[in-house]
XYZ file of C-alpha atoms in Angstrom:
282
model
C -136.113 83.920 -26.370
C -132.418 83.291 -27.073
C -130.814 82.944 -30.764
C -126.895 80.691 -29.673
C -124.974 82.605 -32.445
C -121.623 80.059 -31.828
C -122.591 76.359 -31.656
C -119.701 73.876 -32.699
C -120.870 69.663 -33.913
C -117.443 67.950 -33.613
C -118.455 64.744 -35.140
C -114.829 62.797 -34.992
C -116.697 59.870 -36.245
C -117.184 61.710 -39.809
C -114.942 64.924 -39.867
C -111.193 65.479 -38.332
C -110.021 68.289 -36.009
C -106.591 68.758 -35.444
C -106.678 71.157 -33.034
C -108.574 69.035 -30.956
C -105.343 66.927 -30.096
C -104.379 69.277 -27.546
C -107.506 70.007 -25.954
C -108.435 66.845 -24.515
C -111.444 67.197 -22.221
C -113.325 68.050 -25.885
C -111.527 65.594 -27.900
C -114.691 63.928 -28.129
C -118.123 63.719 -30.077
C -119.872 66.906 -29.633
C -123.285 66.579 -31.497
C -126.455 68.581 -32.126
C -128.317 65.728 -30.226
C -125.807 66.208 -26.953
C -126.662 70.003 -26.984
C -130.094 70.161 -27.941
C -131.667 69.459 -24.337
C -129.098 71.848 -23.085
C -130.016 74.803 -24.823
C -133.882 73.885 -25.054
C -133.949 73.838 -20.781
C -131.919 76.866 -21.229
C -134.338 78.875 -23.281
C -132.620 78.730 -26.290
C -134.811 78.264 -29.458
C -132.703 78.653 -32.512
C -128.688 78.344 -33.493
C -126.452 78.403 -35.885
C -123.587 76.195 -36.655
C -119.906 77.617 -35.835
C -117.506 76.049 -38.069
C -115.502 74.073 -35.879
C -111.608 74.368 -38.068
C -111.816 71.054 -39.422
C -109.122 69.621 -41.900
C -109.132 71.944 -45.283
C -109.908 69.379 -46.851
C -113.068 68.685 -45.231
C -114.498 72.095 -45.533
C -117.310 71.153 -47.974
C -117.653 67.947 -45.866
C -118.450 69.586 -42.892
C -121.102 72.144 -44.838
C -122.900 69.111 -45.721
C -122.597 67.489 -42.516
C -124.460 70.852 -40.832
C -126.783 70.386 -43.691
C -127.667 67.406 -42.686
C -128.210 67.730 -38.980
C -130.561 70.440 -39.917
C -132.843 68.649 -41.764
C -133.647 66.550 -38.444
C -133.439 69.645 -36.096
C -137.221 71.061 -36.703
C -135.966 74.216 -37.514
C -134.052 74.737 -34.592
C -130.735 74.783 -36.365
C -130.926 77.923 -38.947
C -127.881 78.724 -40.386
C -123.982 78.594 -40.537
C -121.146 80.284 -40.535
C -118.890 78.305 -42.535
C -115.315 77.459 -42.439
C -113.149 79.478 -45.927
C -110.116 79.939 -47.058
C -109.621 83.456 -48.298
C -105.632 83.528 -48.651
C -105.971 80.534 -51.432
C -105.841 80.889 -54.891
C -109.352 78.928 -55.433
C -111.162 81.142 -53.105
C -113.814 83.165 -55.131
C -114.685 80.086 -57.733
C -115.332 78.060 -54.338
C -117.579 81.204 -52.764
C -119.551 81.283 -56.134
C -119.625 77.360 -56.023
C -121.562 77.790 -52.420
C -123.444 80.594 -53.167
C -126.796 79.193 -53.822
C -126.239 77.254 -50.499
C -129.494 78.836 -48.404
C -127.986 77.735 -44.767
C -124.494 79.659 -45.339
C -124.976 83.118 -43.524
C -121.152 84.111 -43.281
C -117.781 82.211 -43.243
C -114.961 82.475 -40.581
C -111.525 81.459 -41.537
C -109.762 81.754 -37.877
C -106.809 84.315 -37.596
C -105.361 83.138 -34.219
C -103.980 80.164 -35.199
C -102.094 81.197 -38.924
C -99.391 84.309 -38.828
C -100.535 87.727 -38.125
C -99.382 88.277 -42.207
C -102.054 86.427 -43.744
C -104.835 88.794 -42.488
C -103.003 91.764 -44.236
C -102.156 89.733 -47.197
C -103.673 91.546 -49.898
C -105.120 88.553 -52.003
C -106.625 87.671 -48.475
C -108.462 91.127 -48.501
C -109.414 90.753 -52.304
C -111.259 87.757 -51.655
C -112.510 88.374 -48.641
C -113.979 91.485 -50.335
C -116.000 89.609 -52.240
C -118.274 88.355 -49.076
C -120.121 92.447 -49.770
C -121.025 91.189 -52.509
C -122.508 88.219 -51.929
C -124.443 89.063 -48.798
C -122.284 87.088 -46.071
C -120.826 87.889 -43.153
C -117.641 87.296 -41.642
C -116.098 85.721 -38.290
C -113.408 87.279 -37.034
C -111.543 85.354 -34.471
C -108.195 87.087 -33.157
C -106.209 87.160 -29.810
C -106.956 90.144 -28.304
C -103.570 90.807 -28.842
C -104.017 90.841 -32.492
C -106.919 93.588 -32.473
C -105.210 96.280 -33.971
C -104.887 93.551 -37.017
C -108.576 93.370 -36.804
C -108.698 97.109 -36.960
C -106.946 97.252 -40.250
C -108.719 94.728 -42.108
C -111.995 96.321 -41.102
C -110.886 99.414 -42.447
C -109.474 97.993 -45.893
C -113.017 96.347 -46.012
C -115.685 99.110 -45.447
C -118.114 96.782 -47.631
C -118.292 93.910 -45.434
C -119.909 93.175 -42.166
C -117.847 91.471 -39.688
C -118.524 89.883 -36.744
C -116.370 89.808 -33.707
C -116.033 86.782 -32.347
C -115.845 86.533 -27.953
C -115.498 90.179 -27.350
C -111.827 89.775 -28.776
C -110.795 86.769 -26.742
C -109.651 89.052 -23.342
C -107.343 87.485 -21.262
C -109.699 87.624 -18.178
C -107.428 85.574 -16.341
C -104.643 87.756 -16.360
C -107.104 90.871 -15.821
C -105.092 92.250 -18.672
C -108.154 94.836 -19.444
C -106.534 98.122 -20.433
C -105.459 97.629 -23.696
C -108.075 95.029 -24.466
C -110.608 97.569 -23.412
C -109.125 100.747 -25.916
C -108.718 98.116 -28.705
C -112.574 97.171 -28.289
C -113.550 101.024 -28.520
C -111.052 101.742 -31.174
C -112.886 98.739 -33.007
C -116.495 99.766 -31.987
C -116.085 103.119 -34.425
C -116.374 100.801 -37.161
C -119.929 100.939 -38.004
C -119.733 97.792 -39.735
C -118.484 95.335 -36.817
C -120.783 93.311 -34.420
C -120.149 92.349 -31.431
C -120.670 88.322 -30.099
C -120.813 88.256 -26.634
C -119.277 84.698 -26.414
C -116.984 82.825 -24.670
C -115.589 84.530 -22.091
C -116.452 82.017 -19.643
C -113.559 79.926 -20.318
C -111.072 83.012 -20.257
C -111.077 83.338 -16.698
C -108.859 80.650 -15.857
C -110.945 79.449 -13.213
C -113.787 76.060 -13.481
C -116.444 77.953 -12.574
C -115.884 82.060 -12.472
C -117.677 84.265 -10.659
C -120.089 86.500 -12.602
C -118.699 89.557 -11.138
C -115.147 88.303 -12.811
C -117.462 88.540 -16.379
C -119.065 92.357 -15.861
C -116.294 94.613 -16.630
C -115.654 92.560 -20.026
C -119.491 91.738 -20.660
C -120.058 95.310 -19.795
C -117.815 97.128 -21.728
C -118.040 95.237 -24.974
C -121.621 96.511 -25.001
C -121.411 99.813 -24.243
C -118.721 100.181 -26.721
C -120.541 98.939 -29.490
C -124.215 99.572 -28.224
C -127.231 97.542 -28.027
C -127.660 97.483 -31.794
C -124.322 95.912 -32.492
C -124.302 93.223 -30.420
C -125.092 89.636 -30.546
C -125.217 86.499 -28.498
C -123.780 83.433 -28.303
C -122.673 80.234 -26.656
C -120.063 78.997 -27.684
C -120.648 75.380 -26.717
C -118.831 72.578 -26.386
C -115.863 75.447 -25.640
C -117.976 77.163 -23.205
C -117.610 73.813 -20.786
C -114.369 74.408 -19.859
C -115.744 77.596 -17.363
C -118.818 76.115 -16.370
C -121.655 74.981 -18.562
C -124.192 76.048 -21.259
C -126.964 76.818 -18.527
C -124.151 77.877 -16.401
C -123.518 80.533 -19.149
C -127.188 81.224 -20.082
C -127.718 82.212 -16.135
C -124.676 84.330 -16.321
C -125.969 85.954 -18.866
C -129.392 86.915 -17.233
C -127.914 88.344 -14.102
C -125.378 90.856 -15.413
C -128.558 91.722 -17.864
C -130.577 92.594 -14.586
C -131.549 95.977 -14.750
C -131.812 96.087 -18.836
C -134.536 96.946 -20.499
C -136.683 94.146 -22.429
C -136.087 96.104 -25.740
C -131.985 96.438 -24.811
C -131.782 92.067 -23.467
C -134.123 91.340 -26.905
C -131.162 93.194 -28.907
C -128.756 91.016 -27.353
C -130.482 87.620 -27.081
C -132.309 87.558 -30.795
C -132.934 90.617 -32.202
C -130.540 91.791 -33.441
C -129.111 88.230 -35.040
C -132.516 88.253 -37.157
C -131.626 91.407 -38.446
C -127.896 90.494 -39.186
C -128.519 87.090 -41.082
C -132.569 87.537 -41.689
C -133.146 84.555 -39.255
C -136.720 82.827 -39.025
C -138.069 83.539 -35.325
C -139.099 80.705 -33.560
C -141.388 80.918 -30.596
């Protein structure tokens, strides 16, 4: 049984992107009914929704859009992690607006696209305090670069759970692995920080990488963190540009080979149940 932790619906025909104007081979519908086959031949029996950085403006939009899709996904589609933004003024009357909102598990405002300032702004960290409080996670999504950022935030925000988002975004292709790798352990003391094993697929620079180009990242995030820290996901539509979702799926099950069913369960579903009190679907 697999949990996909990271699924992105980029419906253009109802929400914008702007981002997606420079990544053209996804600058496309994207929709729960395009990946459901996918993941269901891949053994996947449950997601949650990824928000995908639409327009600010379309935040709320795109919550109800999720909303939505679930309804018509027989419970397949359990959650979200929705899109927020902490550094404005209207932040905590918006988080108490979408509080009684049952499919919001934890909100992700992305920090590799906006200055390295705004994470260490401190009405940034006094709102995004408030997520302890209210029993939601949060994304983060930084360059690996921009780790030791990460590192600070976490520390300012001991109440919060966060959830690291593609093992830190290596750069496999560059094989840049040494500092990545000390940032990740530095990061792992935290005992408040998951790990998503997501995405690195497309860092490799090639179509179609190798899994052997994979282990020493996929490896390494999970020892640093352990099997109880550590999730799963896919990542998809992103995922595409290394492969596929079943191209990432069987990735995944060989460079688990030789785990035990109690350490691949942690990874797979587990441990996402625990984190967001998911239903289990068989």
């Amino acid at each position: 049984m697999i949990i996909d932790t990271h699924l992105h619906i980029l419906d253009l025909d109802t929400l914008k992107y702007p981002w997606l104007a420079d990544v053209a081979p996804l600058n496309h519908n994207h929709l729960y009914a395009d990946y459901a086959p996918h993941a269901e031949a891949a053994g996947i029996t449950a997601t949650l929704h990824m928000e995908a950085d639409v327009a600010p403006d379309l935040i709320d939009a795109e919550i109800r859009n999720v909303e939505a899709v679930a309804r018509g996904a027989n419970g397949r589609l359990t959650g979200m992690i929705a899109a927020c933004r902490p550094e404005d003024d209207g932040f905590a009357a918006w988080l108490e607006n979408i509080g009684e909102n049952s499919i919001i598990r934890g909100l992700r405002r992305p920090l590799h696209v906006v200055p390295d300032a705004v994470s260490q702004d401190a009405k940034f960290r006094a709102n995004l305090a408030l997520l302890g409080k209210a029993g939601l996670s949060f994304d983060l999504c930084v360059l690996a670069r921009q780790l030791p950022l990460a590192i600070a935030l976490v520390d300012a925000l001991p109440d919060v759970t966060f959830v690291l988002d593609h093992c830190g975004v290596p750069d496999i292709a560059g094989n840049d692995f040494t500092p990545w790798a000390a940032h990740i352990s530095d990061l792992a003391k935290r005992a408040n920080v998951v790990v998503k094993i997501s995405g690195i697929q497309a860092y490799a620079g090639v179509a179609d990488p190798n899994v052997e180009i994979l282990r020493p990242w996929f490896e390494h995030s999970i020892a640093a963190f352990g099997w109880d820290r550590v999730i799963w996901g896919s990542d998809w539509p992103v995922c595409n540009l290394g492969g596929d979702l079943a191209g990432w799926v069987a990735k995944t099950r060989t460079l688990l080979a030789g785990c035990s069913d109690d350490e691949c369960n942690a990874l797979l579903w587990k441990n996402a149940v625990r984190l967001w009190d998911l239903p289990v679907l068989e």
